[in-house]
mmCIF file of C-alpha atoms in Angstrom:
data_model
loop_
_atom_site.group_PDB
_atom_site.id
_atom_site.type_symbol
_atom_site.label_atom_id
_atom_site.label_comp_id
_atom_site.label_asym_id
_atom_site.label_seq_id
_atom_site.Cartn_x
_atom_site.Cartn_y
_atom_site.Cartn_z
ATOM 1 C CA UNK A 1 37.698 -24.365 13.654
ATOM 2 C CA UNK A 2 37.697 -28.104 13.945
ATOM 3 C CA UNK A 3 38.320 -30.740 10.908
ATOM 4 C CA UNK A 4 34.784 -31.982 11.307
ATOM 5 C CA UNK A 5 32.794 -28.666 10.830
ATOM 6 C CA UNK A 6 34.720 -27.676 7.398
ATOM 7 C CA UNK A 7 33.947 -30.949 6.741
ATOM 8 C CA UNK A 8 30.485 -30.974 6.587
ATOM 9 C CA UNK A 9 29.298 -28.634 3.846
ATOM 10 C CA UNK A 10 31.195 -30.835 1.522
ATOM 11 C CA UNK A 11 29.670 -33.820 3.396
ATOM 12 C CA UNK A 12 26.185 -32.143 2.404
ATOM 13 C CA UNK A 13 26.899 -31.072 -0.912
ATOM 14 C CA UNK A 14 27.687 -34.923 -1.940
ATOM 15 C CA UNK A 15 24.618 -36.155 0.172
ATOM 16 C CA UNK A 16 22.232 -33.785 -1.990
ATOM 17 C CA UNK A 17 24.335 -34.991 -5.148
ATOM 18 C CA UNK A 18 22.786 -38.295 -4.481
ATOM 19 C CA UNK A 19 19.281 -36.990 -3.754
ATOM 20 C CA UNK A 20 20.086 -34.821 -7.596
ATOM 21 C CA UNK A 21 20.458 -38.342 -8.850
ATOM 22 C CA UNK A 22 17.674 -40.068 -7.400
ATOM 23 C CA UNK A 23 15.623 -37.505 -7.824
ATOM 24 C CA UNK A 24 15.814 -38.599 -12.035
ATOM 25 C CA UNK A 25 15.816 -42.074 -11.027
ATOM 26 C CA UNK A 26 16.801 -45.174 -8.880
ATOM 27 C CA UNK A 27 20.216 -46.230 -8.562
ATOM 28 C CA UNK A 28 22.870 -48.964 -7.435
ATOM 29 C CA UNK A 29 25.488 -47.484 -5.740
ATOM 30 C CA UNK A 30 28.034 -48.226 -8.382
ATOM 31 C CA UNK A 31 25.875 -45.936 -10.435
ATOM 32 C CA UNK A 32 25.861 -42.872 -7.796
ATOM 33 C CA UNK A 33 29.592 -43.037 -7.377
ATOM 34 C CA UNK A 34 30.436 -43.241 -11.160
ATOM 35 C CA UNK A 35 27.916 -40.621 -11.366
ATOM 36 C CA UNK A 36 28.641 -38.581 -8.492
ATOM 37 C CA UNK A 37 32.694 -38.908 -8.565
ATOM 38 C CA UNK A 38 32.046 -39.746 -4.763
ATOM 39 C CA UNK A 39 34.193 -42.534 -3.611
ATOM 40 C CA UNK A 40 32.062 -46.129 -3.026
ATOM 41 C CA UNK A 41 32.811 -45.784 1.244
ATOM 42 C CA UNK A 42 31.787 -42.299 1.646
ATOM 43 C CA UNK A 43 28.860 -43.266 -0.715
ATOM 44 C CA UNK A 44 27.825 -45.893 1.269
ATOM 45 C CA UNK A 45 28.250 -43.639 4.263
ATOM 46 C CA UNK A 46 26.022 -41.108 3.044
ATOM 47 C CA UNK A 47 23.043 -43.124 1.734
ATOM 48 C CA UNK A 48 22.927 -44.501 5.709
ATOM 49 C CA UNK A 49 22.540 -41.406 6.916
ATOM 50 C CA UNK A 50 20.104 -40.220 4.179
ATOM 51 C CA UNK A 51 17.769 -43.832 5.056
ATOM 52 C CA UNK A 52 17.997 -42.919 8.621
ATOM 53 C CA UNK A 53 16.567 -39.922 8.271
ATOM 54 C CA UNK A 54 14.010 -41.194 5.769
ATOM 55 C CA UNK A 55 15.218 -39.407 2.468
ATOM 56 C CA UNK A 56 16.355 -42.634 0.742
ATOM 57 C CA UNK A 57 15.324 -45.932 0.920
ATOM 58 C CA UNK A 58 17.642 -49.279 -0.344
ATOM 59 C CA UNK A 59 15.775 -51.869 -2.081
ATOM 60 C CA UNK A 60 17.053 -55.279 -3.120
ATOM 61 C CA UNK A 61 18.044 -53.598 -6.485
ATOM 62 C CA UNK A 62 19.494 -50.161 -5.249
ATOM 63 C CA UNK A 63 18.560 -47.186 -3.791
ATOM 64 C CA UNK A 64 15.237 -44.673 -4.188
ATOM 65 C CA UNK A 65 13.954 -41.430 -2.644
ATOM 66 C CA UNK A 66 12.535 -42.354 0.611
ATOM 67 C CA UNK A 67 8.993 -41.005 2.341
ATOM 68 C CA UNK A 68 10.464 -38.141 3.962
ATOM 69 C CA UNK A 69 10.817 -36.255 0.463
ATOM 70 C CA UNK A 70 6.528 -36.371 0.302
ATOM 71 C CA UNK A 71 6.161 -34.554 2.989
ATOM 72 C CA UNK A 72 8.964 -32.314 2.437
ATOM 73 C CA UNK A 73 7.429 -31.492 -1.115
ATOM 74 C CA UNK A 74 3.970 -31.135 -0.004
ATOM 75 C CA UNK A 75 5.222 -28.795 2.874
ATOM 76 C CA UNK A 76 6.947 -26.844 0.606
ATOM 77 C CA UNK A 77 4.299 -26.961 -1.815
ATOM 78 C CA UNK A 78 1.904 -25.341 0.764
ATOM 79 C CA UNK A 79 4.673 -22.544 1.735
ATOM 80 C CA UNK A 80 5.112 -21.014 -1.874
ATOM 81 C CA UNK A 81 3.591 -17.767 -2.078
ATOM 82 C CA UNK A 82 2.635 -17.231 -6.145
ATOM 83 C CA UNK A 83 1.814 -14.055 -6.033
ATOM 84 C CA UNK A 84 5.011 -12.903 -4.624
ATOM 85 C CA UNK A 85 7.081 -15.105 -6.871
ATOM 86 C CA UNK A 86 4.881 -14.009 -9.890
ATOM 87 C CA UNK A 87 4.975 -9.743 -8.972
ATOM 88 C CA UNK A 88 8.425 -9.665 -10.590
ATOM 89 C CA UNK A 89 7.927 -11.123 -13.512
ATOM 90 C CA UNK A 90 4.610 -9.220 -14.055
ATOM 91 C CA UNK A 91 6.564 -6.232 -14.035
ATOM 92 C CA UNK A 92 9.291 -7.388 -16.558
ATOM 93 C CA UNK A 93 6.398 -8.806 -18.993
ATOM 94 C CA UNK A 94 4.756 -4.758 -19.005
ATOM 95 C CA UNK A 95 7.738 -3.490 -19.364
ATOM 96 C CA UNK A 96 8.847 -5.189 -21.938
ATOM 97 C CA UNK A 97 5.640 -5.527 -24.136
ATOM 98 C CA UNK A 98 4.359 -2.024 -22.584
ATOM 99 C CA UNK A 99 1.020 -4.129 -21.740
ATOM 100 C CA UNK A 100 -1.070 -4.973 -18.549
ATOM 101 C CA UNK A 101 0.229 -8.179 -17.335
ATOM 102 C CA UNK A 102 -2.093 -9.977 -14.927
ATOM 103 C CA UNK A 103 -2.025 -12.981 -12.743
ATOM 104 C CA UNK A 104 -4.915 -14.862 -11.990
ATOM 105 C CA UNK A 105 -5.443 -17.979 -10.158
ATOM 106 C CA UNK A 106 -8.570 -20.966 -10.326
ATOM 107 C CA UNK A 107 -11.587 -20.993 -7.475
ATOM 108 C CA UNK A 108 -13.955 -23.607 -9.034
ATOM 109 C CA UNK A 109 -15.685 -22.298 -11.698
ATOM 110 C CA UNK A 110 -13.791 -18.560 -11.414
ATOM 111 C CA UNK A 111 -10.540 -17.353 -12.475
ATOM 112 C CA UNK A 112 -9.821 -14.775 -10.269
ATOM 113 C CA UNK A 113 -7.239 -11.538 -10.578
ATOM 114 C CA UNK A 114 -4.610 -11.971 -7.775
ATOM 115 C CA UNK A 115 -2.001 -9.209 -9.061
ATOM 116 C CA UNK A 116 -1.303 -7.139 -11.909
ATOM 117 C CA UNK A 117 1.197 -4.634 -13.014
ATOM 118 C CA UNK A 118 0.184 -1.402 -15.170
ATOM 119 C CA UNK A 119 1.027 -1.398 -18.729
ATOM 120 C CA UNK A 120 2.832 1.484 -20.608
ATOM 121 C CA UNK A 121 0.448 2.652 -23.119
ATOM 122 C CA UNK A 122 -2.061 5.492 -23.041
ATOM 123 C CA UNK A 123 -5.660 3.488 -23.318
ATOM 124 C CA UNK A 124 -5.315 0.996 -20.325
ATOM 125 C CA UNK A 125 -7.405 -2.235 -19.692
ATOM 126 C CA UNK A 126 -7.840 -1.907 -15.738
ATOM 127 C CA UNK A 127 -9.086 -4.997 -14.332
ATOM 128 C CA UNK A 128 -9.384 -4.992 -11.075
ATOM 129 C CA UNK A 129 -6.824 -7.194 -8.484
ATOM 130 C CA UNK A 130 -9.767 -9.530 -6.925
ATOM 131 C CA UNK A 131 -12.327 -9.051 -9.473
ATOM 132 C CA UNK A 132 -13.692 -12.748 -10.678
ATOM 133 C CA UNK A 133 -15.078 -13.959 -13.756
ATOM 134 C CA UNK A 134 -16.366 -17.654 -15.420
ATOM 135 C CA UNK A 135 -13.362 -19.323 -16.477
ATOM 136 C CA UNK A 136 -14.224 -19.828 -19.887
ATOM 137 C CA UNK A 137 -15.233 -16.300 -20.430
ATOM 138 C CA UNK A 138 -11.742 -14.893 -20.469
ATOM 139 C CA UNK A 139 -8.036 -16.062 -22.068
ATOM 140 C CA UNK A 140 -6.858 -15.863 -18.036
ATOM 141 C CA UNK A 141 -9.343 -18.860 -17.354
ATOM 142 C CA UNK A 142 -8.941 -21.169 -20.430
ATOM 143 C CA UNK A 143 -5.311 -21.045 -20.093
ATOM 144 C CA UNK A 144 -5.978 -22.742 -16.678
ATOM 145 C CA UNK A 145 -8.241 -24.701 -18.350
ATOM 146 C CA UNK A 146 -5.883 -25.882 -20.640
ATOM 147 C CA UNK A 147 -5.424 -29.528 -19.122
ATOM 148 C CA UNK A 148 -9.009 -30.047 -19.083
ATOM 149 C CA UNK A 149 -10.506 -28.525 -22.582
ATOM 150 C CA UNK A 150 -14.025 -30.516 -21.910
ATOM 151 C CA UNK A 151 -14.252 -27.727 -18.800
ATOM 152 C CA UNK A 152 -13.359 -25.093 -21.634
ATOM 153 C CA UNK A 153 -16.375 -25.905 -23.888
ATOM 154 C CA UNK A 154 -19.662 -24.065 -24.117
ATOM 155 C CA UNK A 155 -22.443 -26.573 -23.195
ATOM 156 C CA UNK A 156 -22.633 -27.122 -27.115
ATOM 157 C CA UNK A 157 -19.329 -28.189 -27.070
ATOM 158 C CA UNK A 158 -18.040 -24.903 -28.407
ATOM 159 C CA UNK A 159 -14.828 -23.330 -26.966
ATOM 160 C CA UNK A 160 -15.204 -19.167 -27.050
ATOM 161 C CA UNK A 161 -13.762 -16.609 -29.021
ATOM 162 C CA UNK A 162 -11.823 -18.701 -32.172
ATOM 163 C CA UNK A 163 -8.671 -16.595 -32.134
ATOM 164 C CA UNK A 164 -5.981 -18.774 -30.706
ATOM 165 C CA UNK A 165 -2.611 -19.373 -30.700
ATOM 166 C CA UNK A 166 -1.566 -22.608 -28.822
ATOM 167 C CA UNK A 167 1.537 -23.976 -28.598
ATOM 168 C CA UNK A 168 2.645 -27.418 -27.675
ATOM 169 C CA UNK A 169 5.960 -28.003 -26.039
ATOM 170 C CA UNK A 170 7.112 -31.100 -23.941
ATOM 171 C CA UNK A 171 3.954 -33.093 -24.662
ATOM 172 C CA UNK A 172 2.012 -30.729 -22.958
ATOM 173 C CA UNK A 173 -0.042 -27.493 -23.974
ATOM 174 C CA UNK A 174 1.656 -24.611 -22.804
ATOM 175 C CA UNK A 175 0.614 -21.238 -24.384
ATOM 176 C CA UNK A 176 -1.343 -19.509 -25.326
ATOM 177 C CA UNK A 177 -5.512 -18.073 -25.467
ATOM 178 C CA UNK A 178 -5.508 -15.162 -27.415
ATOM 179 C CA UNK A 179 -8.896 -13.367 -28.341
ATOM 180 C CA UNK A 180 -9.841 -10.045 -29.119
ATOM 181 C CA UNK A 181 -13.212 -8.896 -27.485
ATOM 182 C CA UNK A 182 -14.789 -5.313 -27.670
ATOM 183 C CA UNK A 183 -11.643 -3.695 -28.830
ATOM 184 C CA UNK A 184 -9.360 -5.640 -25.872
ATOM 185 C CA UNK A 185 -6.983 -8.152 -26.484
ATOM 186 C CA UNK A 186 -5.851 -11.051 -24.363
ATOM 187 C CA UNK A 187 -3.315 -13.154 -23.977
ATOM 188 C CA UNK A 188 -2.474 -15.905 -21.170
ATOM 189 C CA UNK A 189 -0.367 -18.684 -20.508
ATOM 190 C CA UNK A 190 -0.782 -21.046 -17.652
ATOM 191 C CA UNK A 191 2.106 -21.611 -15.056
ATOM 192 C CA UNK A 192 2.691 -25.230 -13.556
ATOM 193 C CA UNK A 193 4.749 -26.547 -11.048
ATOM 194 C CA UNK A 194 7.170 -29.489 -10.127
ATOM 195 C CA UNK A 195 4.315 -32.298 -10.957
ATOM 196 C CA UNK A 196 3.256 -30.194 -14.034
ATOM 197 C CA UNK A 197 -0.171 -29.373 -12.317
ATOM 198 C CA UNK A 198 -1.546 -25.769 -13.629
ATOM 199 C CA UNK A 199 -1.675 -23.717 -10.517
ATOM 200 C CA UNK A 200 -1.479 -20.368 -12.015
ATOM 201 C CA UNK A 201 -2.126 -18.459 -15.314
ATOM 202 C CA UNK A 202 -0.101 -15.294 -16.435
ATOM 203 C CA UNK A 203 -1.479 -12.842 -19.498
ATOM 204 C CA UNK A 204 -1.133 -9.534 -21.082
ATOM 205 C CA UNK A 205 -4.193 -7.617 -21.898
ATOM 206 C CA UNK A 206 -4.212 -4.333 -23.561
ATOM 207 C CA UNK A 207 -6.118 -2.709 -26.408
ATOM 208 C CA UNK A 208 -6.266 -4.845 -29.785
ATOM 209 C CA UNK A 209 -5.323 -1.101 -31.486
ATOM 210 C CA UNK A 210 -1.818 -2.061 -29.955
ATOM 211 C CA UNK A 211 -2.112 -5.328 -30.579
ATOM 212 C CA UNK A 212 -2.457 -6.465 -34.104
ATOM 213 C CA UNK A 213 -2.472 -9.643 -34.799
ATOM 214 C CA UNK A 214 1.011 -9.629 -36.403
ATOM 215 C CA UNK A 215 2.561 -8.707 -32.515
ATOM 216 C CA UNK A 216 0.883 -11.890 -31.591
ATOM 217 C CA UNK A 217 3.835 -14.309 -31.599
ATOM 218 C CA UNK A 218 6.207 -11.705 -29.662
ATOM 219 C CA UNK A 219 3.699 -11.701 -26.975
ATOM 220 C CA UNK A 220 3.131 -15.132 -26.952
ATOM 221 C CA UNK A 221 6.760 -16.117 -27.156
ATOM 222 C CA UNK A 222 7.226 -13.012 -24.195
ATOM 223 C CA UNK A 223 4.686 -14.566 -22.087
ATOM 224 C CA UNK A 224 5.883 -17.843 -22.276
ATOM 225 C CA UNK A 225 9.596 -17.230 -21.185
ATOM 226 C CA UNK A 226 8.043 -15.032 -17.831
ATOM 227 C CA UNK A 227 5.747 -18.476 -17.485
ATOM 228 C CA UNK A 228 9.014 -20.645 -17.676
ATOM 229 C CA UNK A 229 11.231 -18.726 -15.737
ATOM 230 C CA UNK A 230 8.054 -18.450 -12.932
ATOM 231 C CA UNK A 231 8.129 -22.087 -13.235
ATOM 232 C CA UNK A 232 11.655 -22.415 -12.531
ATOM 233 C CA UNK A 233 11.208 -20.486 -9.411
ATOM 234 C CA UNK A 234 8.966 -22.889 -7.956
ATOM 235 C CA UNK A 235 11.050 -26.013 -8.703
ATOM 236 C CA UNK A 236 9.768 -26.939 -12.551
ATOM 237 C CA UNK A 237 12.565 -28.838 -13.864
ATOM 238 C CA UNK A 238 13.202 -26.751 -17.155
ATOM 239 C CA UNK A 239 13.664 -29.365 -19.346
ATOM 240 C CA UNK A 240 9.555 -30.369 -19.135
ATOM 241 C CA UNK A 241 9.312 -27.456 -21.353
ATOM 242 C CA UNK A 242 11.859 -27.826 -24.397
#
């Protein structure tokens, strides 16, 4: 085996330490070695490489992520498949809360049911995978609403169903539509990704004879670690949420 090729992992393992760093912020390079522990020539050595390749560009002031990290993102971005990354969770959530837990996903004015795992207890809410309803007719399509609450208003400027529980964590609404309709309760909780754009909404649904309003929070607080753990999985840093 030859000195250069157990060299390079470590060689690639410093040159994503940098990216790690710029991805927070810019930097000098006296800033990514203190930060990195790398030593200031293989530093410099690195960051070369990284601008030839487009991944970081020098400026008269230090060093940023370069162009090559859009398209790389946006690639990526287009590669995730949500309902695959969200199936596992959905099964933990019914497990664990012995409800239906449901994924569903915006097209325009819908929210529509991608996946769902079968809940535990003997009277089941069975909505079907595919079915579509008006966002703002069920918890599933306010919580994807929740970044745009004008869209979640009734023309008289009315939002449905008044039970709610909402939390607010990292500056941004997180959890959670809760309403109890014709003897079914709902729960959801949107899901958002590295930019903190909504792109999916997870919920429980079961009915409200197993879900008094005192089992609220547990959901709630259930729901939103599957949502934050979902997020990690697609590359949400997890500190937007605390």
């Amino acid at each position: 085996m030859s000195k250069r090729y157990k060299s390079g992992p470590t060689s690639i393992r410093k040159a994503l330490d940098i990216i790690d760093i710029l991805l927070v912020e810019p930097a000098t390079m006296a800033s990514i070695c203190r930060s990195t522990g790398i030593c200031a020539p293989t530093a410099h050595r690195l960051v070369l490489a990284l601008e030839s390749r487009g991944y970081v560009r020098r400026t008269s002031t230090g060093c940023r992520l370069g162009p090559r990290l859009l398209l790389m993102g946006s690639r990526v971005a287009a590669q995730i498949d949500l309902l695959a990354i969200a199936r596992p969770f959905l099964a933990d959530l019914s497990t664990k809360t012995g409800f239906c837990a449901c994924a569903g996903r915006r097209e325009g004015d819908l929210v529509r049911h991608i996946g769902r795992s079968p809940g535990q207890h003997r009277l089941q809410v069975t909505t079907m995978v595919g079915a579509t309803f008006p966002l703002r007719s069920t918890a599933l399509g306010r919580a994807l609403l929740l970044d745009a609450p004008g869209e979640a208003s009734e023309p008289d400027g009315k939002i449905p169903h008044e039970d709610v529980i909402e939390q607010v964590i990292g500056g941004q609404k997180s959890v959670i539509q809760v309403e109890a309709i014709s003897g079914i309760t709902s729960i959801a909780c949107p899901v958002r990704d590295a930019t903190g754009r909504i792109v999916l909404a997870l919920g429980l649904e079961g009915a409200t004879y197993h879900a008094p309003q005192v089992r609220w929070p547990g959901l709630a607080a259930a729901l939103l670690e599957a949502a934050c753990r979902m997020e990690a999985a697609i590359g949400r840093d997890g500190t937007a949420r605390r």
